[in-house]
PDB file of C-alpha atoms in Angstrom:
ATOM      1  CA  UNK I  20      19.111  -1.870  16.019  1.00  0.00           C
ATOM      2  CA  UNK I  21      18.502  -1.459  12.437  1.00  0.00           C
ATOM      3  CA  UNK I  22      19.146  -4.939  10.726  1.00  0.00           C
ATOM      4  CA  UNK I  23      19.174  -4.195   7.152  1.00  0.00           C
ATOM      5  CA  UNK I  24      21.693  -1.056   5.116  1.00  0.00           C
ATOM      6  CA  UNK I  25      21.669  -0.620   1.659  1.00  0.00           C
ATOM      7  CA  UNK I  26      25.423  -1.098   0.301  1.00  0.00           C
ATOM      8  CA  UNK I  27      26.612  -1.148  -3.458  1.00  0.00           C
ATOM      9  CA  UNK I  28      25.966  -5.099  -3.834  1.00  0.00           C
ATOM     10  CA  UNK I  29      23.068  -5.527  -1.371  1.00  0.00           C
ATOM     11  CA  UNK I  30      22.208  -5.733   2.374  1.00  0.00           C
ATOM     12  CA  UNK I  31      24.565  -6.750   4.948  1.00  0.00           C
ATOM     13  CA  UNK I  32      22.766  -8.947   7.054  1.00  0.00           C
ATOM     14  CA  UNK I  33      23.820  -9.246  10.997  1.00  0.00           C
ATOM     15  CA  UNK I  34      22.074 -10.951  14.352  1.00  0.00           C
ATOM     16  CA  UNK I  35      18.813  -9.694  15.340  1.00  0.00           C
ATOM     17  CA  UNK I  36      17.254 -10.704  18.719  1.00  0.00           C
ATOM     18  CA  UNK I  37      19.613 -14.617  18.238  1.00  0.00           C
ATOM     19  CA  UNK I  38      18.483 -14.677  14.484  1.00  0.00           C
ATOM     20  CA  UNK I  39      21.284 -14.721  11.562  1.00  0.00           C
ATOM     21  CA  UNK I  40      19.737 -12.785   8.358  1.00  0.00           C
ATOM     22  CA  UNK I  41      21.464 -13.745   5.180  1.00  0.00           C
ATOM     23  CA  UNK I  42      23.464 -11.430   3.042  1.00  0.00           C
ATOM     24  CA  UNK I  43      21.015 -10.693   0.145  1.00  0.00           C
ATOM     25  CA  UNK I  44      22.890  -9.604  -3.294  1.00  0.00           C
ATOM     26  CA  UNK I  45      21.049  -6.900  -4.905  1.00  0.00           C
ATOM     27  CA  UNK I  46      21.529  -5.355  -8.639  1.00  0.00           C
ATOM     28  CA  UNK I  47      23.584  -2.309  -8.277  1.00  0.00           C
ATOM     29  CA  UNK I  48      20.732  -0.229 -10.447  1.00  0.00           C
ATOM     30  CA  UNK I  49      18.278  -0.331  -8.206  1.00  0.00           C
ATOM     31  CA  UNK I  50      20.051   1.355  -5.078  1.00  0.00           C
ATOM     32  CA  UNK I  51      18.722   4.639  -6.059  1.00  0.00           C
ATOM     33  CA  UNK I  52      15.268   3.268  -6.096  1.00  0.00           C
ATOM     34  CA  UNK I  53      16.175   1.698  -2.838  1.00  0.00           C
ATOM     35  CA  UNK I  54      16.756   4.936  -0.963  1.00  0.00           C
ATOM     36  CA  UNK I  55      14.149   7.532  -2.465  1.00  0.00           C
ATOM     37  CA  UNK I  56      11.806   9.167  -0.271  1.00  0.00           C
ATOM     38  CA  UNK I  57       9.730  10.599  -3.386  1.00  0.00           C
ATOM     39  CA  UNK I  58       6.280  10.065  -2.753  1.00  0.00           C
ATOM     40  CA  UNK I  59       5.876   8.477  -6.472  1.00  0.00           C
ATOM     41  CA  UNK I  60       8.869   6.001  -7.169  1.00  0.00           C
ATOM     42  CA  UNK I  61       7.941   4.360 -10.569  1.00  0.00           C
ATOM     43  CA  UNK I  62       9.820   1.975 -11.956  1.00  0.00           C
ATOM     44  CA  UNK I  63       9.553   0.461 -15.861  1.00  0.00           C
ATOM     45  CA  UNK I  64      11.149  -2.581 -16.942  1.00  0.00           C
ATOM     46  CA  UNK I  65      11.060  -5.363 -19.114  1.00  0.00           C
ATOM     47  CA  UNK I  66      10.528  -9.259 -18.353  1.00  0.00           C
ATOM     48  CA  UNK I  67      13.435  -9.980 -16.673  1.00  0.00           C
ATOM     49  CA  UNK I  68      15.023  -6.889 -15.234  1.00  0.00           C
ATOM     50  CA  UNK I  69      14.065  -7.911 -11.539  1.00  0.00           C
ATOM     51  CA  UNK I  70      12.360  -5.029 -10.404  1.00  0.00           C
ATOM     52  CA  UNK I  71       9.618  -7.048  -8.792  1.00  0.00           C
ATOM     53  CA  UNK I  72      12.158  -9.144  -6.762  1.00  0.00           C
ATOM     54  CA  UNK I  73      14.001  -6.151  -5.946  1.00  0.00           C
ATOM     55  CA  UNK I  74      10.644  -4.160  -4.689  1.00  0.00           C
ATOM     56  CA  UNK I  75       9.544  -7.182  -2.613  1.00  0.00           C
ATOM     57  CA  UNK I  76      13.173  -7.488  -1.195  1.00  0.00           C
ATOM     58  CA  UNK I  77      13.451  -3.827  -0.250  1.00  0.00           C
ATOM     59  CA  UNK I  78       9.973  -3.752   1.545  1.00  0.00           C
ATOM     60  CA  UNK I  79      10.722  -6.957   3.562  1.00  0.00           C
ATOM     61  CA  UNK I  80      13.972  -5.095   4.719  1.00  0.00           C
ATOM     62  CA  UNK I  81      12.430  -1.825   5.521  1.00  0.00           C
ATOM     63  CA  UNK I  82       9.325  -3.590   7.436  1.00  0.00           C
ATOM     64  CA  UNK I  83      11.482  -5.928   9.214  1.00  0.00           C
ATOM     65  CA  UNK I  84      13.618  -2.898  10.365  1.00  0.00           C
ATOM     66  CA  UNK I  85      12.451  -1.434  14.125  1.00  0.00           C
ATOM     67  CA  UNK I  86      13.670   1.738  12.518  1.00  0.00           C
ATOM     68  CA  UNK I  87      10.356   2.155  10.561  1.00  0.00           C
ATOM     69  CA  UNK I  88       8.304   0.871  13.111  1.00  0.00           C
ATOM     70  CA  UNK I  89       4.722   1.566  12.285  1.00  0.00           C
ATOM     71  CA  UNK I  90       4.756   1.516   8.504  1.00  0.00           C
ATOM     72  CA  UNK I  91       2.438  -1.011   6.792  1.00  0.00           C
ATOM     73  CA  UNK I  92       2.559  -1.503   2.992  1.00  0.00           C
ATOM     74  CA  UNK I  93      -1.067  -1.910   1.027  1.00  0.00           C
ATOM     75  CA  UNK I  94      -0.363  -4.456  -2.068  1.00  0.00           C
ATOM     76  CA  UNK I  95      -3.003  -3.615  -5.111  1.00  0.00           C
ATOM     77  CA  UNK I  96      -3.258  -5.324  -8.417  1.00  0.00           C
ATOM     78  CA  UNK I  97      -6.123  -4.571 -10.434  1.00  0.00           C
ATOM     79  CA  UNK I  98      -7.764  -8.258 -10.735  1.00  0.00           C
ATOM     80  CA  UNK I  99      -7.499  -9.100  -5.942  1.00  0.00           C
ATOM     81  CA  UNK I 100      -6.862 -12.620  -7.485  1.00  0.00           C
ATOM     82  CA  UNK I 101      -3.796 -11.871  -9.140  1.00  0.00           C
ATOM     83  CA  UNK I 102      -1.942 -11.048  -6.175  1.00  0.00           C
ATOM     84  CA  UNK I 103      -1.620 -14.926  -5.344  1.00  0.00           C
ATOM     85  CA  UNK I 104       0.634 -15.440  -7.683  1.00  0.00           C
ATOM     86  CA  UNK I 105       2.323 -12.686  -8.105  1.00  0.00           C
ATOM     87  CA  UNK I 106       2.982  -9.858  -5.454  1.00  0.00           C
ATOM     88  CA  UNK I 107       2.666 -12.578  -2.508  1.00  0.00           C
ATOM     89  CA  UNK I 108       4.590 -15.404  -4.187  1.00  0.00           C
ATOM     90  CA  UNK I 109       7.178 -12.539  -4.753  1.00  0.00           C
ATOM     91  CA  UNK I 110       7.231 -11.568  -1.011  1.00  0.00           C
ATOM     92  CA  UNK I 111       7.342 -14.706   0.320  1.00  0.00           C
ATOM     93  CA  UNK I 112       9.924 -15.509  -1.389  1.00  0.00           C
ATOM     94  CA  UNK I 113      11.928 -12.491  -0.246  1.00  0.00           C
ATOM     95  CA  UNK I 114      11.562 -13.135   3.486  1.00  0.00           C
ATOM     96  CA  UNK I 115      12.816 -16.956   2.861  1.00  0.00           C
ATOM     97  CA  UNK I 116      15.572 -15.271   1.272  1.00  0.00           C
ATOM     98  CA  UNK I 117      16.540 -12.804   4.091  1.00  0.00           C
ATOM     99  CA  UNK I 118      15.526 -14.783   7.295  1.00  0.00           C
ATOM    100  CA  UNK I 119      16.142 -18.383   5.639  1.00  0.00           C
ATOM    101  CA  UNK I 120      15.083 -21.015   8.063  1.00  0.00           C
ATOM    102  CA  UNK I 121      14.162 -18.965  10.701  1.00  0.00           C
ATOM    103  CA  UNK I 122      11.442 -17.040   8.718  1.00  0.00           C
ATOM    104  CA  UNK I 123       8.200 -18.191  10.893  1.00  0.00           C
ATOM    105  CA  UNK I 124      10.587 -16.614  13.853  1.00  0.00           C
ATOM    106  CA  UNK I 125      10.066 -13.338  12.280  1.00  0.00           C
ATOM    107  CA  UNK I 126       6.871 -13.435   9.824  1.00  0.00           C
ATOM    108  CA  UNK I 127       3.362 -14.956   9.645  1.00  0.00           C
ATOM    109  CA  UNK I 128       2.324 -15.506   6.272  1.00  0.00           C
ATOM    110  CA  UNK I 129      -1.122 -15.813   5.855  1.00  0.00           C
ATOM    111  CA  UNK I 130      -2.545 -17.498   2.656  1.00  0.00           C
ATOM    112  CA  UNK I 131      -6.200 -17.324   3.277  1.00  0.00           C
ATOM    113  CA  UNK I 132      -6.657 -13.887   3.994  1.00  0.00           C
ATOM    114  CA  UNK I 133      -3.997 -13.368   2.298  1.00  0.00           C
ATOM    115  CA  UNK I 134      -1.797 -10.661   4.512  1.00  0.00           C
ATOM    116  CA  UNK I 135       1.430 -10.984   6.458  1.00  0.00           C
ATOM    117  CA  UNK I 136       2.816  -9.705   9.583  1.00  0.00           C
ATOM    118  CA  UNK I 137       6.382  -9.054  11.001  1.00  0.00           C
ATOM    119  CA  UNK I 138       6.428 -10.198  14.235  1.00  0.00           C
ATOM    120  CA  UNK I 139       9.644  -7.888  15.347  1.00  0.00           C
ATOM    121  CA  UNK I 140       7.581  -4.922  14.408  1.00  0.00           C
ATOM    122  CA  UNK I 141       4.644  -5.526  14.027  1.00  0.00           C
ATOM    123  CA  UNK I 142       4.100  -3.987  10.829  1.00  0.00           C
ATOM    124  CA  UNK I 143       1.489  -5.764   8.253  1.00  0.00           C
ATOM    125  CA  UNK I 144       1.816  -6.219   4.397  1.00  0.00           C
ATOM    126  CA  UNK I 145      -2.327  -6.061   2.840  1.00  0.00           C
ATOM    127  CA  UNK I 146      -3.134  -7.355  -0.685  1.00  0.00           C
ATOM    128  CA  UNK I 147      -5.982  -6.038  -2.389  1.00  0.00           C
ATOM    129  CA  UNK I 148      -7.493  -5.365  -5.776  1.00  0.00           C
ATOM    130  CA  UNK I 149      -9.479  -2.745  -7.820  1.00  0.00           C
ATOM    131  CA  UNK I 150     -11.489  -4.490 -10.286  1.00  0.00           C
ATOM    132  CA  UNK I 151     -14.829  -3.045  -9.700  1.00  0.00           C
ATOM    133  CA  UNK I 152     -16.906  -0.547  -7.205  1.00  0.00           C
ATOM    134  CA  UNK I 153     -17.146  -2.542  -4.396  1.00  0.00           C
ATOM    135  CA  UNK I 154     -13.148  -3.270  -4.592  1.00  0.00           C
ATOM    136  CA  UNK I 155     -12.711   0.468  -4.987  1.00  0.00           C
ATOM    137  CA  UNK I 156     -14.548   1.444  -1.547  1.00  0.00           C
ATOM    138  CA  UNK I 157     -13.359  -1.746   0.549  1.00  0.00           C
ATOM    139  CA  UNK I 158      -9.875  -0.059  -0.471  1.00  0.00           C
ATOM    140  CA  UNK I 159     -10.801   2.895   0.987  1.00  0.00           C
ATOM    141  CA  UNK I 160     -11.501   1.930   4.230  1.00  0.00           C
ATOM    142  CA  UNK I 161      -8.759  -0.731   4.668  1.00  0.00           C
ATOM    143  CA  UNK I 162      -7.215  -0.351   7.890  1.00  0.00           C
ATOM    144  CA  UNK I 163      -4.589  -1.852  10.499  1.00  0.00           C
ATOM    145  CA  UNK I 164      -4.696  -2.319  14.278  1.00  0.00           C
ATOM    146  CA  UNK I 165      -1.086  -0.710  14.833  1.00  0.00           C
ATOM    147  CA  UNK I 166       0.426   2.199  12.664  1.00  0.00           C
ATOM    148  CA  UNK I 167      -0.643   3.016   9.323  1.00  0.00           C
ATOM    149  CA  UNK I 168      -0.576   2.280   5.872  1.00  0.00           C
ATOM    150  CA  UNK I 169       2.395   4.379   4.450  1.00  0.00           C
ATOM    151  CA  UNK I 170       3.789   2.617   1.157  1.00  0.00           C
ATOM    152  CA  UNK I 171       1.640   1.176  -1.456  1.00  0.00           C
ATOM    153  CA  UNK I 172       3.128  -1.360  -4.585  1.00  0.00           C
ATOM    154  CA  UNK I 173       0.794  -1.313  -7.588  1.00  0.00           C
ATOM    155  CA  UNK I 174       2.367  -4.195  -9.306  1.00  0.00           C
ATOM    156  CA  UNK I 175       1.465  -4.271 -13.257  1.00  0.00           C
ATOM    157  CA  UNK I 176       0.594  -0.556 -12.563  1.00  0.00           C
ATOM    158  CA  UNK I 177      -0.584   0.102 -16.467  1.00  0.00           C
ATOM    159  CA  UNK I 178      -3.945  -2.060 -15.726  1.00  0.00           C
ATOM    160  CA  UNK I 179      -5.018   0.621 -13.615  1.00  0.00           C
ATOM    161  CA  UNK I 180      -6.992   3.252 -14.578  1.00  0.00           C
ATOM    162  CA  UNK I 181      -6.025   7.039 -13.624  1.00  0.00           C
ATOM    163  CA  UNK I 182      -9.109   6.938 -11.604  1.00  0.00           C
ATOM    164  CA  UNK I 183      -8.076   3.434  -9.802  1.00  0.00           C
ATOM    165  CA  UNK I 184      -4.688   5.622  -9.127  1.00  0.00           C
ATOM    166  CA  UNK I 185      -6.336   8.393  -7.540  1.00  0.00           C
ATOM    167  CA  UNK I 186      -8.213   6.907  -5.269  1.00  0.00           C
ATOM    168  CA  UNK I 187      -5.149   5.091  -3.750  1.00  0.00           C
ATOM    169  CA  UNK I 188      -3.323   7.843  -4.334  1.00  0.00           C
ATOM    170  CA  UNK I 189      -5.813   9.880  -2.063  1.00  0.00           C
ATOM    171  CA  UNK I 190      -5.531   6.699   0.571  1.00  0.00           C
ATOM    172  CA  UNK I 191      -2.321   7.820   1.938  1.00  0.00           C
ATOM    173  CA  UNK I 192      -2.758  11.078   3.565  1.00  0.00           C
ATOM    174  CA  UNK I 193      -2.714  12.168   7.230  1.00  0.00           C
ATOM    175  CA  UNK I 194       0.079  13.593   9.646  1.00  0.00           C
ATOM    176  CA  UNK I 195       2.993  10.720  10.150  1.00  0.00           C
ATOM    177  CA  UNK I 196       5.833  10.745  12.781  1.00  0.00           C
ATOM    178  CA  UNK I 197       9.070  11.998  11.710  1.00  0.00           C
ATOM    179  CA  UNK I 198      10.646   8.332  11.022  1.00  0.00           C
ATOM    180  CA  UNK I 199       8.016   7.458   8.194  1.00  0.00           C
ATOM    181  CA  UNK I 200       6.864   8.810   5.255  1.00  0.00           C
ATOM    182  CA  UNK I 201       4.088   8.237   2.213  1.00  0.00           C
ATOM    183  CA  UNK I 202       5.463   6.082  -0.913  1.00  0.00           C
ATOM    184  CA  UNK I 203       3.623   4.927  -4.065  1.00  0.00           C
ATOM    185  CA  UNK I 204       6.004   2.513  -5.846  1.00  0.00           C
ATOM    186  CA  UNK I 205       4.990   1.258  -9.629  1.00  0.00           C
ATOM    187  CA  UNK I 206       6.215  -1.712 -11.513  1.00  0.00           C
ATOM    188  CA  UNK I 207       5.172  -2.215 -15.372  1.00  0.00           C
ATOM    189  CA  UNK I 208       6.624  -3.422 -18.513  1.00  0.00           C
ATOM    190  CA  UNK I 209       6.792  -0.594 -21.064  1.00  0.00           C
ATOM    191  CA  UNK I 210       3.207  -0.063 -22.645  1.00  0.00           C
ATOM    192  CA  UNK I 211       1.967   2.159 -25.139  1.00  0.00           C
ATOM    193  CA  UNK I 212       3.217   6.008 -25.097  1.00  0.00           C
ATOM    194  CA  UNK I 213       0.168   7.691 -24.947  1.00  0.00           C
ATOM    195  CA  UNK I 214      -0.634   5.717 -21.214  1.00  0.00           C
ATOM    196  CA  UNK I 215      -1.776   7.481 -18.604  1.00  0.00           C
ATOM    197  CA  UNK I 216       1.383   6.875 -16.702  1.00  0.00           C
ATOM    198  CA  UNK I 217       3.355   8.012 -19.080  1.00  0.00           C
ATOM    199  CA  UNK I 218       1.794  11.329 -19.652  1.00  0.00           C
ATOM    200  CA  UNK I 219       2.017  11.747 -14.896  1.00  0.00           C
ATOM    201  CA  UNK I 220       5.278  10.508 -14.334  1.00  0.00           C
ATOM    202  CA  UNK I 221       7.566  10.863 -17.391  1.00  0.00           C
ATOM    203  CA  UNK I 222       6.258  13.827 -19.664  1.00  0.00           C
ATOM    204  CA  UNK I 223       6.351  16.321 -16.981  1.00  0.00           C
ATOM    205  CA  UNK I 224       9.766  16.210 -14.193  1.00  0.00           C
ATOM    206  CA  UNK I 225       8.411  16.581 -10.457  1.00  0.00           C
ATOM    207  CA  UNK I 226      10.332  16.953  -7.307  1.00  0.00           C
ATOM    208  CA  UNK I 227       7.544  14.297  -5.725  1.00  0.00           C
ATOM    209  CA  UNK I 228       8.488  11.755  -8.412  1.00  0.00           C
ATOM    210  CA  UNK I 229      11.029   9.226  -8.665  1.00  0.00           C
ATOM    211  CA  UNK I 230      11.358   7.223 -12.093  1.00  0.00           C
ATOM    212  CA  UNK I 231      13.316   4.453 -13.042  1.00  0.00           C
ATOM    213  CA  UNK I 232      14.097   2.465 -16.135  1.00  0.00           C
ATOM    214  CA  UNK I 233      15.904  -1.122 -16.360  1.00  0.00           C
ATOM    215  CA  UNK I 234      16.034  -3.448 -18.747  1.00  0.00           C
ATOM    216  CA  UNK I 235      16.811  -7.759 -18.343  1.00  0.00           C
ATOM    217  CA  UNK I 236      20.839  -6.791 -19.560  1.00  0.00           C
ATOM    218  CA  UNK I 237      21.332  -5.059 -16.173  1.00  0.00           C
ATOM    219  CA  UNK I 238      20.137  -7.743 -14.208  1.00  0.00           C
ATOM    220  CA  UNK I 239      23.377  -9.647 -13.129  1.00  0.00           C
ATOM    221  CA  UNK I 240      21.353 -12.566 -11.765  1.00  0.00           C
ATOM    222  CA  UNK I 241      19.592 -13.991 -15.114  1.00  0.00           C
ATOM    223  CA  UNK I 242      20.721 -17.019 -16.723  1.00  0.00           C
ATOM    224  CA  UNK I 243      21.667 -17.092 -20.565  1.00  0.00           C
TER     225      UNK I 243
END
């Protein structure tokens, strides 16, 4: 049973082992996003264009779904610290949104480690940074007991260096099973045009990336 499709205005939400999911409105833009396989899906926006509550929305869905059993998703900012209030805040908030009430039922949320785990399938969200060295080869080992880390989100991607991205980059390798596959996803404001990221992803069109632009006028859920 696969509890979560993509559809023009969202996910349509339906009964999963005696829990009701909620029927989670998404902004039509992002659908493509949503569905890419592309190994590099990077995604620019400005304050306000919900592409971080999107991302955290779509990851819940897809690790909450028995159809991608085995995927785990590594979260990286470049200050560990940041995540707290930011990527895990974000993805919190997304699973209250889906499973409402009944969230404990299907996720453990861990503060103090901080990491989170989906109790239908077992699959783990991991938060870590790349600030120095020692954050740098901690990163490379990271591991989890069941599965394997398949998606990464680099959230405020342009504090990286292309060195930082490299080594995560390099971090998601290895044969997978048919159902899964290996995803870098990047959210950033727009920076300066001679960035790193600019130069990879935009200058030079790849069948491996996937790029996305939105802005805070396509975002149907902002107030005035």
């Amino acid at each position: 049973l696969c509890p979560m499709r993509p559809l023009p205005c969202g996910w349509s939400m339906t009964t999963v082992k005696g829990l009701r999911l909620r029927r989670v409105p998404l902004n039509v833009g992002f659908r493509r996003a949503n569905e890419t396989k592309r190994r590099y899906r990077v995604l620019m926006g400005s304050a306000g264009s919900g592409k971080s509550v999107n991302g955290a929305l779509d990851f819940v869905a897809k690790l909450s779904d028995p159809a991608y059993g085995g995927a785990n998703l590594l979260v990286v900012r470049k200050l560990e610290s940041a995540n707290r209030d930011s990527t895990f805040a974000e993805l919190s908030a997304a699973i209250r949104r889906i499973f409402g009430e009944s969230y404990t039922d299907v996720w453990e949320i861990n503060a103090s480690v901080p990491e989170m785990r989906c109790r239908l399938t077992g699959n783990r969200i991991l938060f870590r940074g790349m600030k120095d060295t020692s954050q740098r080869e901690k990163l490379k080992s990271v591991s989890v007991p069941e599965g394997k880390i398949v998606w990464a989100w680099v959230e405020e991607a342009t504090e990286l260096t292309s060195e930082d991205f490299d080594i995560l980059d390099d971090r998601l390798r290895g044969i997978l099973p048919d159902h899964l596959y290996y995803q870098i996803t990047l959210t950033f404001n727009p920076v300066s045009a001679n960035h790193w990221i600019k130069r990879r992803f935009f200058d030079t069109p790849s069948e491996d990336v996937f790029t996305h632009r939105s802005t805070y006028l396509e975002n149907r859920f902002i107030d005035e």
